[in-house]
Short mmCIF file of C-alpha atoms in Angstrom, two decimals:
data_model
loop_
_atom_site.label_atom_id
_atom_site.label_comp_id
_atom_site.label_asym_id
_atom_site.label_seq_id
_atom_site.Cartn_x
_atom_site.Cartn_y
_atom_site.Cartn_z
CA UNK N 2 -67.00 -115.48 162.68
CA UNK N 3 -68.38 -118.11 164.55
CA UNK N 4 -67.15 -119.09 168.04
CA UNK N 5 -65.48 -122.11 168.95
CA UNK N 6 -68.60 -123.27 171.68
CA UNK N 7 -70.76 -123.35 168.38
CA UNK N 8 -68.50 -125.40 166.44
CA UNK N 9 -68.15 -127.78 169.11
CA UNK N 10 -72.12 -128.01 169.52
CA UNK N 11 -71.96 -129.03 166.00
CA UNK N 12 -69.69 -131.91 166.70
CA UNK N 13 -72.20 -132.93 169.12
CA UNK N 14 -75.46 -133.27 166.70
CA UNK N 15 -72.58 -135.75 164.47
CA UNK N 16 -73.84 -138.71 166.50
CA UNK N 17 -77.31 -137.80 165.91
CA UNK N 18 -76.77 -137.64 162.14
CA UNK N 19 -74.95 -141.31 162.26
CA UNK N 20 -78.34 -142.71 164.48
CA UNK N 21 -80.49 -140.70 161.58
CA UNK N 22 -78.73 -142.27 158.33
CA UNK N 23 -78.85 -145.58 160.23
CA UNK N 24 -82.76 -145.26 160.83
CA UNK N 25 -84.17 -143.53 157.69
CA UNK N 26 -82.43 -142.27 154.87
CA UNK N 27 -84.50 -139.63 153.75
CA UNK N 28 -84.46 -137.98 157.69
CA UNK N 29 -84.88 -134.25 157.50
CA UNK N 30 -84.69 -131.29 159.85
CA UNK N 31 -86.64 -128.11 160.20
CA UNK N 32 -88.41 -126.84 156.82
CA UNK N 33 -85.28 -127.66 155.03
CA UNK N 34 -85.98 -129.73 151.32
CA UNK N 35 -83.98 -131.92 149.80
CA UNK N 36 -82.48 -130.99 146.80
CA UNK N 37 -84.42 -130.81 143.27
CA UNK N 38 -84.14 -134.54 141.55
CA UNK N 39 -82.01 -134.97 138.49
CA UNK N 40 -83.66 -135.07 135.46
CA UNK N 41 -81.58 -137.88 134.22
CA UNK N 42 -77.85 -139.06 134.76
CA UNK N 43 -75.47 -137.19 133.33
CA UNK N 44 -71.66 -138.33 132.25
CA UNK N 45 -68.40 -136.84 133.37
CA UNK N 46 -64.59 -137.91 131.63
CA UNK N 47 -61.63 -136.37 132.24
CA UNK N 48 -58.29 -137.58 132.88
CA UNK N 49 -54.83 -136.67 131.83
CA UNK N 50 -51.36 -137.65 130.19
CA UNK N 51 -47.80 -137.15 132.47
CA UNK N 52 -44.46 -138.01 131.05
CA UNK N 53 -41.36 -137.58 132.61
CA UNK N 54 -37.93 -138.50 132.33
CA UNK N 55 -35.77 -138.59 135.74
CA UNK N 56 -32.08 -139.65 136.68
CA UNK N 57 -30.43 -140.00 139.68
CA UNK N 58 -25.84 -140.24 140.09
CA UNK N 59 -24.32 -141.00 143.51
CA UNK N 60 -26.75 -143.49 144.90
CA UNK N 61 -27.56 -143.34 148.73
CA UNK N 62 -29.23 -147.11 148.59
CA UNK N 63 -27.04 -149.91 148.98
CA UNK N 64 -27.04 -152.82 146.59
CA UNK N 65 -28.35 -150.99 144.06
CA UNK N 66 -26.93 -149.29 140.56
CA UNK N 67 -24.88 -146.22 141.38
CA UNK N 68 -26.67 -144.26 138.42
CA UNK N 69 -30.41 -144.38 136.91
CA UNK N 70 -31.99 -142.94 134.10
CA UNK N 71 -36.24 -143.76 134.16
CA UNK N 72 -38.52 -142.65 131.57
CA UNK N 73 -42.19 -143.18 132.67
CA UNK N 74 -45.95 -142.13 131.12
CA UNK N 75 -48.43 -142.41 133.45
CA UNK N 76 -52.25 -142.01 132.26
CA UNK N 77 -55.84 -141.50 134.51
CA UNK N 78 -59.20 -141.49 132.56
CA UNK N 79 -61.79 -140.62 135.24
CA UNK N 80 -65.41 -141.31 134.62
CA UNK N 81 -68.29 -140.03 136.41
CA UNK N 82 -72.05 -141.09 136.43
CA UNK N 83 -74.29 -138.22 138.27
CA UNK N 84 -77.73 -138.72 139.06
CA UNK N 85 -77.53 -135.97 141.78
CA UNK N 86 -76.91 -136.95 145.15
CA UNK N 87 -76.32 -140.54 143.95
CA UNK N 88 -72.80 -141.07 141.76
CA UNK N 89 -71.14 -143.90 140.57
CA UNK N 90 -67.10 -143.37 139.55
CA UNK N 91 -64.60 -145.42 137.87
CA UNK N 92 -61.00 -144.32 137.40
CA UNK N 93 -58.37 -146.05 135.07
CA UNK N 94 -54.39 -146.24 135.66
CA UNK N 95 -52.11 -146.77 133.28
CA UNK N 96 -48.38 -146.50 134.35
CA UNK N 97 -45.72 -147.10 132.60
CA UNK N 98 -41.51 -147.43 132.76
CA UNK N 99 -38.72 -147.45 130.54
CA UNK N 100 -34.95 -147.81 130.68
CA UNK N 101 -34.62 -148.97 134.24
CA UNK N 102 -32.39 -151.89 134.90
CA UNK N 103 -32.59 -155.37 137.31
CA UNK N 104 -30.63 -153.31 139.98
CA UNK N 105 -32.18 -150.12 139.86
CA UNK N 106 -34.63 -148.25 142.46
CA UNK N 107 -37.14 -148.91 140.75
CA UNK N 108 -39.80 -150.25 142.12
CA UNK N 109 -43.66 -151.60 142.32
CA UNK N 110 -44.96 -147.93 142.98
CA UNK N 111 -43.37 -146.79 139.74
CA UNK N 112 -45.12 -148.92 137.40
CA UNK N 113 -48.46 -150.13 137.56
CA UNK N 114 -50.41 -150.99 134.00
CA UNK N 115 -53.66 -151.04 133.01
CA UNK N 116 -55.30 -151.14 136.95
CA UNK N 117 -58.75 -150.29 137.37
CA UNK N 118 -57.46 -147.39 140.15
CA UNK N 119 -60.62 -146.54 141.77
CA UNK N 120 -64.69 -147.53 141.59
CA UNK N 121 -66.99 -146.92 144.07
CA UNK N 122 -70.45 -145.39 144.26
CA UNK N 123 -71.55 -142.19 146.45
CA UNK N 124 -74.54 -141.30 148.24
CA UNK N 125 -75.14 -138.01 149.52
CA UNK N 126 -77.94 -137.11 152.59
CA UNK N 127 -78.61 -132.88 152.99
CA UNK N 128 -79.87 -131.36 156.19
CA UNK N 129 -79.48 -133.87 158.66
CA UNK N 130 -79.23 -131.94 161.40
CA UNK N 131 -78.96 -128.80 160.56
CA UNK N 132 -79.57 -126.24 157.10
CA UNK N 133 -76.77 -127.06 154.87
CA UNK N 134 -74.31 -130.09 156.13
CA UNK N 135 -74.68 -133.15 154.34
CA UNK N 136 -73.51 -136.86 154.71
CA UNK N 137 -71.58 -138.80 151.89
CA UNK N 138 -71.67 -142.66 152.18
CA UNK N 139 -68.89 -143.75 150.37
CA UNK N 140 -68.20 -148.29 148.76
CA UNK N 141 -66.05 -149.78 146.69
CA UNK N 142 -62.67 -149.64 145.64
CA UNK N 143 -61.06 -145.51 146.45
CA UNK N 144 -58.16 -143.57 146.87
CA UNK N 145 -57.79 -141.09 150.25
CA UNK N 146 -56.20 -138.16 151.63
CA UNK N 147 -56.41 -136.58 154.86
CA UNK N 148 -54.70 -133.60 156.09
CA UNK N 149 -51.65 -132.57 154.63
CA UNK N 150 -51.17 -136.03 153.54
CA UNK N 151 -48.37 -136.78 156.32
CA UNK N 152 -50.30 -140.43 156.84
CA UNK N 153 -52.80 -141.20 154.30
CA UNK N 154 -52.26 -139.64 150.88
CA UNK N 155 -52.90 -139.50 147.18
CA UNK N 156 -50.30 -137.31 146.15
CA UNK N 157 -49.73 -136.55 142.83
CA UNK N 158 -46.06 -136.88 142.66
CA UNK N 159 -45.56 -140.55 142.35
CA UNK N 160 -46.53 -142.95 139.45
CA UNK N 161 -48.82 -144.82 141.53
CA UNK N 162 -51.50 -144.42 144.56
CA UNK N 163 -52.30 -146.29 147.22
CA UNK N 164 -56.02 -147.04 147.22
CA UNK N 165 -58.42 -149.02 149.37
CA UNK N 166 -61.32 -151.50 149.28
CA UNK N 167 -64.05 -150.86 151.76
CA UNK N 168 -66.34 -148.16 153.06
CA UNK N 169 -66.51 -144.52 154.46
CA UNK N 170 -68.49 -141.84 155.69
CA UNK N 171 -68.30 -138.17 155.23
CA UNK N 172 -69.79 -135.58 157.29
CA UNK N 173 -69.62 -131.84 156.36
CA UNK N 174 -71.36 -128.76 157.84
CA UNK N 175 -71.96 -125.27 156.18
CA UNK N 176 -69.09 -124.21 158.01
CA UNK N 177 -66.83 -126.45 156.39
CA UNK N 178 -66.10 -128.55 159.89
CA UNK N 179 -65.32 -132.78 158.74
CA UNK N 180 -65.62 -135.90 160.09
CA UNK N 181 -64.55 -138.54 158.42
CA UNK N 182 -64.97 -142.65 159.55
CA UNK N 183 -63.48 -145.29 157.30
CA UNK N 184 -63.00 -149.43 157.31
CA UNK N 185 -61.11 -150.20 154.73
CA UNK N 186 -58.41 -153.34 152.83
CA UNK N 187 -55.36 -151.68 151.59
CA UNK N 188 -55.02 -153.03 147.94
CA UNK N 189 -51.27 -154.84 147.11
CA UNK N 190 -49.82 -152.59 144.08
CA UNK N 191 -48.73 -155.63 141.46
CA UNK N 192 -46.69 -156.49 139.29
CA UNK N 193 -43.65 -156.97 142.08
CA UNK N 194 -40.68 -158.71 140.43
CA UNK N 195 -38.23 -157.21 138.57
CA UNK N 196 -38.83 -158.92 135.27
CA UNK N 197 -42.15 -158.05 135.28
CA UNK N 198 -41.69 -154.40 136.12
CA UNK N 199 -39.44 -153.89 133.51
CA UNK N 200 -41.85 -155.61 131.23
CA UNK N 201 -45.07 -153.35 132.20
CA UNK N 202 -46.64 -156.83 132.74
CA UNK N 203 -50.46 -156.01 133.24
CA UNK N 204 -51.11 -157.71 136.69
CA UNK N 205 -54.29 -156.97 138.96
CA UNK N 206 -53.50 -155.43 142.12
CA UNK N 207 -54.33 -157.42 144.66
CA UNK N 208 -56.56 -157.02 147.69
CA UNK N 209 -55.13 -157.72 150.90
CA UNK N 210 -57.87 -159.47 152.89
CA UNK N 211 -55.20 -159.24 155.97
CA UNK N 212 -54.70 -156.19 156.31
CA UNK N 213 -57.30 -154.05 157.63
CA UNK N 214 -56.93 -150.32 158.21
CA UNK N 215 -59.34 -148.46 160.36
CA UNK N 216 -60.05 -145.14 161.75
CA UNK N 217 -61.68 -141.48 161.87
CA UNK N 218 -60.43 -138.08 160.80
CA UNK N 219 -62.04 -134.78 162.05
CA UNK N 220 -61.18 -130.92 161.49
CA UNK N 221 -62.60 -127.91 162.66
CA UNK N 222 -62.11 -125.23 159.85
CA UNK N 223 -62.26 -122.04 161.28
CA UNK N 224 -61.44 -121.77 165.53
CA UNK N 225 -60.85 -117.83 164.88
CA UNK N 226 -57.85 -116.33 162.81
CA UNK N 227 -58.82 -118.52 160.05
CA UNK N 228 -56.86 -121.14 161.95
CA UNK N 229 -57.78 -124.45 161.75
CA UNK N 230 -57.69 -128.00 164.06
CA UNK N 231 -57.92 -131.51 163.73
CA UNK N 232 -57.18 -134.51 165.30
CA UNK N 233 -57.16 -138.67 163.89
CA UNK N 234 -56.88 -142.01 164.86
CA UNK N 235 -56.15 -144.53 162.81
CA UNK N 236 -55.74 -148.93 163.29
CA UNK N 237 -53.88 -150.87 161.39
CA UNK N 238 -53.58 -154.76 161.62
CA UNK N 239 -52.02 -157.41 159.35
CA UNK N 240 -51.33 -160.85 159.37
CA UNK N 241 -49.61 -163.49 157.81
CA UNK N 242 -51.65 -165.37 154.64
CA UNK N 243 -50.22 -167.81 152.08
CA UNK N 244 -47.26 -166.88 149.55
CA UNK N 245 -47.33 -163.71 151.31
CA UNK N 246 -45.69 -162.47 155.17
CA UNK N 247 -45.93 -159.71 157.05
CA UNK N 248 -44.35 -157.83 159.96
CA UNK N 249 -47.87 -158.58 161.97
CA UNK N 250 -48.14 -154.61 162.51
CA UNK N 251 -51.21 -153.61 164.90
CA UNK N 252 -50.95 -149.92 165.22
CA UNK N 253 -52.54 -147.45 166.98
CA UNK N 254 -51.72 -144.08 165.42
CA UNK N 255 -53.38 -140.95 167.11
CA UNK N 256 -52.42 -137.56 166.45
CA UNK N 257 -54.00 -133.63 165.88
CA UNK N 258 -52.91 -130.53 163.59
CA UNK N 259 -53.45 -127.36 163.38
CA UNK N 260 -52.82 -124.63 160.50
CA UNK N 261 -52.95 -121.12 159.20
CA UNK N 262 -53.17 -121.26 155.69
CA UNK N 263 -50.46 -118.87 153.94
CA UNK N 264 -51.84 -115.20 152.79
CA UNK N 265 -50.31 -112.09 151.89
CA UNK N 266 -48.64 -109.84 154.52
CA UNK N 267 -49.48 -112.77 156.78
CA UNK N 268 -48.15 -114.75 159.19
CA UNK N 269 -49.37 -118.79 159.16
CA UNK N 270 -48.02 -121.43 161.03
CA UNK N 271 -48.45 -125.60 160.27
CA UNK N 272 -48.16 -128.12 163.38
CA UNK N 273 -48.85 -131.43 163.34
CA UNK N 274 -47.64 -134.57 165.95
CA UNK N 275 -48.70 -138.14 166.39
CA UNK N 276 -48.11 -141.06 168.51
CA UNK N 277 -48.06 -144.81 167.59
CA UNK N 278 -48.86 -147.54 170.09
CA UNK N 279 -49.26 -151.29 169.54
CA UNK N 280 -47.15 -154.66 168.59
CA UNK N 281 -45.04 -155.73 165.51
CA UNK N 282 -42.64 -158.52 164.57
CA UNK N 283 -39.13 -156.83 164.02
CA UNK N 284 -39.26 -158.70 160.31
CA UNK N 285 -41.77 -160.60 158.31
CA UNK N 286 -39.70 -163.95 158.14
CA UNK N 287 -42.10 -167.09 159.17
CA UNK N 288 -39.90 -167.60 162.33
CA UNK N 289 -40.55 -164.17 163.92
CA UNK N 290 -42.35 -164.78 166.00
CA UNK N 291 -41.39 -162.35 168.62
CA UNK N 292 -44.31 -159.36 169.47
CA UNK N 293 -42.28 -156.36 170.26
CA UNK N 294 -44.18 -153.26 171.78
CA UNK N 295 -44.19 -150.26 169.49
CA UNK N 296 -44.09 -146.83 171.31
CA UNK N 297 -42.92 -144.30 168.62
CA UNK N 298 -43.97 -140.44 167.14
CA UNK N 299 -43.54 -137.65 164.74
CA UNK N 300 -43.89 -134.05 164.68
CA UNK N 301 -44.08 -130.93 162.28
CA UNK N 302 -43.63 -127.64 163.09
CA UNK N 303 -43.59 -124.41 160.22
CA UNK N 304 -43.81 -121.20 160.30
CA UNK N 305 -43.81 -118.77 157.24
CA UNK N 306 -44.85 -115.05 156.23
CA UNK N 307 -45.64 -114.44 152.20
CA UNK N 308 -43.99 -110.80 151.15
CA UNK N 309 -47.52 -108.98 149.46
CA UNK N 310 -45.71 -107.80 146.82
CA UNK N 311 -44.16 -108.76 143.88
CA UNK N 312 -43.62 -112.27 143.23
CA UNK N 313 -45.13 -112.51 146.56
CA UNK N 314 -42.65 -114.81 148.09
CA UNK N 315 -43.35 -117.05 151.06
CA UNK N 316 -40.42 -117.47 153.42
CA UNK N 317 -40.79 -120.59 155.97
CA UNK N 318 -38.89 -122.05 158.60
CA UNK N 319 -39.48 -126.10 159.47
CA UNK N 320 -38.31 -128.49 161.94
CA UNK N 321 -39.22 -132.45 161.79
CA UNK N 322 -38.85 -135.25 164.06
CA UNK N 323 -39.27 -138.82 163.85
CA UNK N 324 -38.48 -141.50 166.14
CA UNK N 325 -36.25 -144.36 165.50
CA UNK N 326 -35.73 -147.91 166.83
CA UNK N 327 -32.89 -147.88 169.83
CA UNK N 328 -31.20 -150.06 171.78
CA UNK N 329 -34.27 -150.41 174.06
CA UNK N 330 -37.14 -153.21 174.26
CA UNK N 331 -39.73 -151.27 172.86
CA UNK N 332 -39.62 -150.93 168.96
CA UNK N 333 -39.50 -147.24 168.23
CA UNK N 334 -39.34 -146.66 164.72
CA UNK N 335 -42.10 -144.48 163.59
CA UNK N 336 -44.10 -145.94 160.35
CA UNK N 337 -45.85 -143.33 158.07
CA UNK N 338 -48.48 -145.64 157.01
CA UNK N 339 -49.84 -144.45 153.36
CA UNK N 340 -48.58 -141.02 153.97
CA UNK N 341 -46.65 -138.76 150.84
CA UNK N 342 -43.35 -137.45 151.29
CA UNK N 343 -42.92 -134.89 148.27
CA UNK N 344 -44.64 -131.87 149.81
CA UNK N 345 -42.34 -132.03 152.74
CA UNK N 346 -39.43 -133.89 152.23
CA UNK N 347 -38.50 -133.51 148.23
CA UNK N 348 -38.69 -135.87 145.46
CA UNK N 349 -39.54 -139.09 145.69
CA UNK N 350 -39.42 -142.02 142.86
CA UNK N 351 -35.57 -142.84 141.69
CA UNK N 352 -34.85 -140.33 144.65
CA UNK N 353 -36.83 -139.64 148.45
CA UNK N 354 -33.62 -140.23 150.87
CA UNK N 355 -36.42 -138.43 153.57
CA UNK N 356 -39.21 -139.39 155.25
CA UNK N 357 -40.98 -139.88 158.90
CA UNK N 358 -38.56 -142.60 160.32
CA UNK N 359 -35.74 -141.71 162.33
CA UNK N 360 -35.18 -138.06 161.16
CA UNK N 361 -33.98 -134.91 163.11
CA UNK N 362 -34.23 -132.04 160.71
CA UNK N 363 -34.67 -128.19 160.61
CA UNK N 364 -34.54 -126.30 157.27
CA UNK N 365 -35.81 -123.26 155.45
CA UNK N 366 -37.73 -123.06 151.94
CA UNK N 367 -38.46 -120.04 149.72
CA UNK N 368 -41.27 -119.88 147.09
CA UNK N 369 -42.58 -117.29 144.76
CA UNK N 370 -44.75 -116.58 141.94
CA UNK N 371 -43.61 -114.59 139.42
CA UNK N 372 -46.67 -114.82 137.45
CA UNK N 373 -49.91 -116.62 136.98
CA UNK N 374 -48.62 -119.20 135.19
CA UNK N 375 -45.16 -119.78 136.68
CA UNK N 376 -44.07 -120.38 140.22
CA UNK N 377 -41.17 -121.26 141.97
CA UNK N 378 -39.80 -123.06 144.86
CA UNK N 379 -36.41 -124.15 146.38
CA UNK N 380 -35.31 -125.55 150.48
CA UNK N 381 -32.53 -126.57 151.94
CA UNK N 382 -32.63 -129.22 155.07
CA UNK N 383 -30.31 -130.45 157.56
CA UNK N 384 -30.39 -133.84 158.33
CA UNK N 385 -29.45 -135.81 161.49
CA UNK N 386 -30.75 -139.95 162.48
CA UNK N 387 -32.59 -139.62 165.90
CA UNK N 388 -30.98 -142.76 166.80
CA UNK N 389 -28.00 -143.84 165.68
CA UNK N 390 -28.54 -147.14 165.67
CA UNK N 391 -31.41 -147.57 163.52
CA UNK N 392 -31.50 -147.40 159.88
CA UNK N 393 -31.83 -143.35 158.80
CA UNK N 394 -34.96 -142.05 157.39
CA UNK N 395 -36.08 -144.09 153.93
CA UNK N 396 -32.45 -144.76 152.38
CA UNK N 397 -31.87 -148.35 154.18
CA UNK N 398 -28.70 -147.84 155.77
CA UNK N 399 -27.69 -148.82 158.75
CA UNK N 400 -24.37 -149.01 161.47
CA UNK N 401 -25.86 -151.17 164.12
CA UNK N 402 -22.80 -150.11 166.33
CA UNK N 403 -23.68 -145.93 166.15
CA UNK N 404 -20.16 -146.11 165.57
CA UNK N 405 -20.96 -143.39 162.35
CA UNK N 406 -22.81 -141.12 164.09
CA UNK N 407 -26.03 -139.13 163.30
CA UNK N 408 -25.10 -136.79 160.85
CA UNK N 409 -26.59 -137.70 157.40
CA UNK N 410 -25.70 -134.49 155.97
CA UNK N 411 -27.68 -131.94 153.85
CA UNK N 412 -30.31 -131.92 150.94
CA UNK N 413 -31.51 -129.27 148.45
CA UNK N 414 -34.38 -129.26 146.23
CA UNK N 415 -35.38 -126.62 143.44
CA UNK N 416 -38.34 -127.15 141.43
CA UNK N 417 -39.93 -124.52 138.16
CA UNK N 418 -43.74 -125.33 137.23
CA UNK N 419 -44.62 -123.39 134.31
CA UNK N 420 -48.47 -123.73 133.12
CA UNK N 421 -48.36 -123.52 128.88
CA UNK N 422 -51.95 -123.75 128.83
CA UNK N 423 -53.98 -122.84 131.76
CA UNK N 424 -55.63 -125.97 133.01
CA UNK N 425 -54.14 -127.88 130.39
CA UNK N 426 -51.34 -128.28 129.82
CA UNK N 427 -48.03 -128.03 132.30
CA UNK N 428 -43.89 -128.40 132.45
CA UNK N 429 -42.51 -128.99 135.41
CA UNK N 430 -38.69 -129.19 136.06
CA UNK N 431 -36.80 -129.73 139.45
CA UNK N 432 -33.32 -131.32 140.76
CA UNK N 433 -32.10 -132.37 144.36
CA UNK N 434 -29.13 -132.86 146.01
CA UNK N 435 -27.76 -134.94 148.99
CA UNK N 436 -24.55 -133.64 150.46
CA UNK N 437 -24.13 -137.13 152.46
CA UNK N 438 -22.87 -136.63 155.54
CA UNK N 439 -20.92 -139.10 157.82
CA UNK N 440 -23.47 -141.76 158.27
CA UNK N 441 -24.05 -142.09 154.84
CA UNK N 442 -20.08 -142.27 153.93
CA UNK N 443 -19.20 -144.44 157.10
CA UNK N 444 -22.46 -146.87 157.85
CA UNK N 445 -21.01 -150.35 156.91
CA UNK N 446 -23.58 -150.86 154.07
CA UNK N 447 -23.07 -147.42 152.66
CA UNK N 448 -22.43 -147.10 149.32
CA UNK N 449 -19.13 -145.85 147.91
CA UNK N 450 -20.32 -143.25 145.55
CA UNK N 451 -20.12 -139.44 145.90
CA UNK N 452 -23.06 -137.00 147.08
CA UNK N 453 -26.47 -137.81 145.05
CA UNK N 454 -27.72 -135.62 142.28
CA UNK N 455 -31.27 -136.38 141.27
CA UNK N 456 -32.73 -134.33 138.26
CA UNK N 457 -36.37 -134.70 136.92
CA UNK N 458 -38.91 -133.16 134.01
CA UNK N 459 -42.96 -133.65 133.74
CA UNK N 460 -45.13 -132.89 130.74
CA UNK N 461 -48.41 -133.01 131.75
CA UNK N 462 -51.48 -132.63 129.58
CA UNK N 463 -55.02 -132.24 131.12
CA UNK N 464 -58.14 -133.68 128.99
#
């Protein structure tokens, strides 16, 4: 094991391997060789096939139907050109809905046809600094994720991802240590309007030249105990351009992590907080014009131990916080940027009351894995607004007064993956359940429907 001095001196020679890329691409150190050339370029497909069909009874959101039923397919054909340590990839999305009506949840990240999802050419440098790290220069149109996807995320849950136009560089060591450095455009999902959801209209997502989002991402892999660190910040600025407004968000968000992965008979531990600095408008009408001063967090805390025999079950206790928008100047309400909620939080889609934004909520979750080819997980989470005022979590309501309190009340989640074909083919079947609370039976724009039952099942075929 190496000690944490010489992974820090290996951060160090980073800034040297920036000032060598910038000066001569084909820099080496040592007697270390580049890599053999390819003999030619060689072609990579693969892709796969989801469908699912999810429903949701007792709606949370207001103004929308009390009960949903969503059918959706969702394709990805990934193609890869390789001529070694140059690679040029294109990825195709094709998602698709059915059923849904002109008041349901459904929304622009749900269906998404025929969208040219990712292309962007790689270039990779070897031995830089030292034998074995490398540097990846990444253009063009991508998807990211970063940690355990809290902030920036392509999760797999959803229909849709968020992806980016721009540029980013990699930098990876033999010892697995990352730093990451990105510039990047957000790009618009599209189609937005109801009618043309429902209609899988094939629209081009849309660039948004505005909106620039900024920032580095580092993690040391190994500081002893096979624990690992890292820390981020990312910027985020928008503005206002024709036929389309925005809150004017410029965002500071800086935060670190740190993790033991789960093992048997051992303990491992997840923590992860972040602060957000900066201005916003309170809305994105054209006459707010008001710059409000953001100060707002979040933080993660787990802890679980995996039982080394049997189904080997991992037992974990969590505890979440994030801040919400009080009576105060400041604006407080924390915003998860292009983070994923499903690993944390529970389903998402036609469901996903949860999320970073004014949340208070300790729980426990149990998984297991009966076999190779069938696992098993189920939690249960308390949840509470962190202020009163503000609207809870990702469900839009709201009781300006705190006259409701901050009891939301309680969710559970149970999902069964079940591989048919190993690394082809896959079922997947899970349900949730909102026990709503006060808040959500006494907020003014509460809905008057009972707790929320949310039920879902995937098919998913690998090619």
């Amino acid at each position: 094991m190496y000690g944490i001095q010489q992974r820090l001196n290996s951060w160090r020679s980073i800034g040297l391997a920036l000032s060598l890329v910038a000066g001569t691409a084909h820099a080496q150190t040592g007697s270390a060789t580049p890599p053999p050339a390819s003999a030619g370029p060689k072609l990579h497909i693969e892709g796969s096939v989801r469908a699912r069909l999810e429903g949701i009874d007792g709606q949370f959101r207001p103004k929308v139907d009390e009960s949903t039923v969503f059918a959706s397919v969702r394709t990805l054909v990934l193609a890869k050109v390789d001529w070694g340590d140059l690679n040029v990839t294109g990825e195709l999305l094709d998602a698709r809905g059915y059923g849904e009506g002109h008041n349901s949840s459904v929304k622009a990240s749900d269906v998404n046809t025929i969208e040219p999802l990712q292309a962007f050419a790689t270039y990779k440098l070897h031995n830089l600094v030292s034998r074995g790290d490398s540097l990846t220069a990444i253009g063009g149109r991508f998807t990211m994720t970063f940690g355990a996807m809290r902030l920036v995320s392509r999760a797999d849950f959803g229909n849709t991802f968020p992806s980016y136009l721009g540029g980013r560089v990699d930098y990876r060591n033999k010892h697995k240590d990352e730093l990451v450095l990105f510039w990047t455009h957000p790009v618009t999902a599209l189609a937005t309007s109801m009618d043309d959801i429902i209609g899988n209209r094939v629209q081009l997502d849309r660039i948004d030249t505005g909106t620039v989002f900024f920032g580095g991402d580092g993690n040391l892999a190994d500081i002893g105990h096979k624990v690992s660190v890292g820390g981020y910040v990312y910027r985020l600025t928008e503005q206002d351009r024709p036929g389309y407004q925005t809150r004017d968000r410029r965002l500071v968000t800086f935060g670190l992590r740190l993790r033991r992965v789960p093992a048997k008979g051992k303990f491992d531990v997840e923590a992860e907080a972040a602060l957000q600095r900066g201005q916003t408008h309170l809305t994105n009408a054209v006459t707010d014009r008001t710059n409000l001063t953001v100060r707002a967090g979040f933080a993660h805390v787990e802890g679980g131990y995996t039982i080394p025999k049997g189904w080997t079950p991992r037992i974990a206790a969590f505890f979440d916080y994030a801040s919400g928008d009080g009576a105060n100047a400041a604006y407080g309400r924390f915003d998860s940027l292009y983070g994923a909620r499903r690993a944390d939080y529970g389903p998402t889609s036609l469901f996903g009351p949860v999320g970073l934004a004014n949340l208070v909520s300790p729980g426990i979750r149990l998984e297991a894995k009966p076999s190779k080819r069938l696992d098993l997980m189920g939690a249960v989470r308390g949840l509470w607004l962190a202020d009163r005022t503000d609207t809870f979590a990702f469900t839009n309501v709201r009781d300006k007064s705190g006259a409701a309190g901050r009891h939301a009340g309680t969710e559970m989640e149970v999902r069964v993956r079940r591989s048919l074909i190993p690394d082809r083919l896959r079922i997947e079947v899970g349900a949730a359940y909102l026990a709503k609370g006060r808040f959500l039976h006494e907020a003014p724009n509460a809905p008057h429907s009972s707790d929320a039952r949310y039920g879902y099942a995937d098919l998913v075929f690998k090619f």
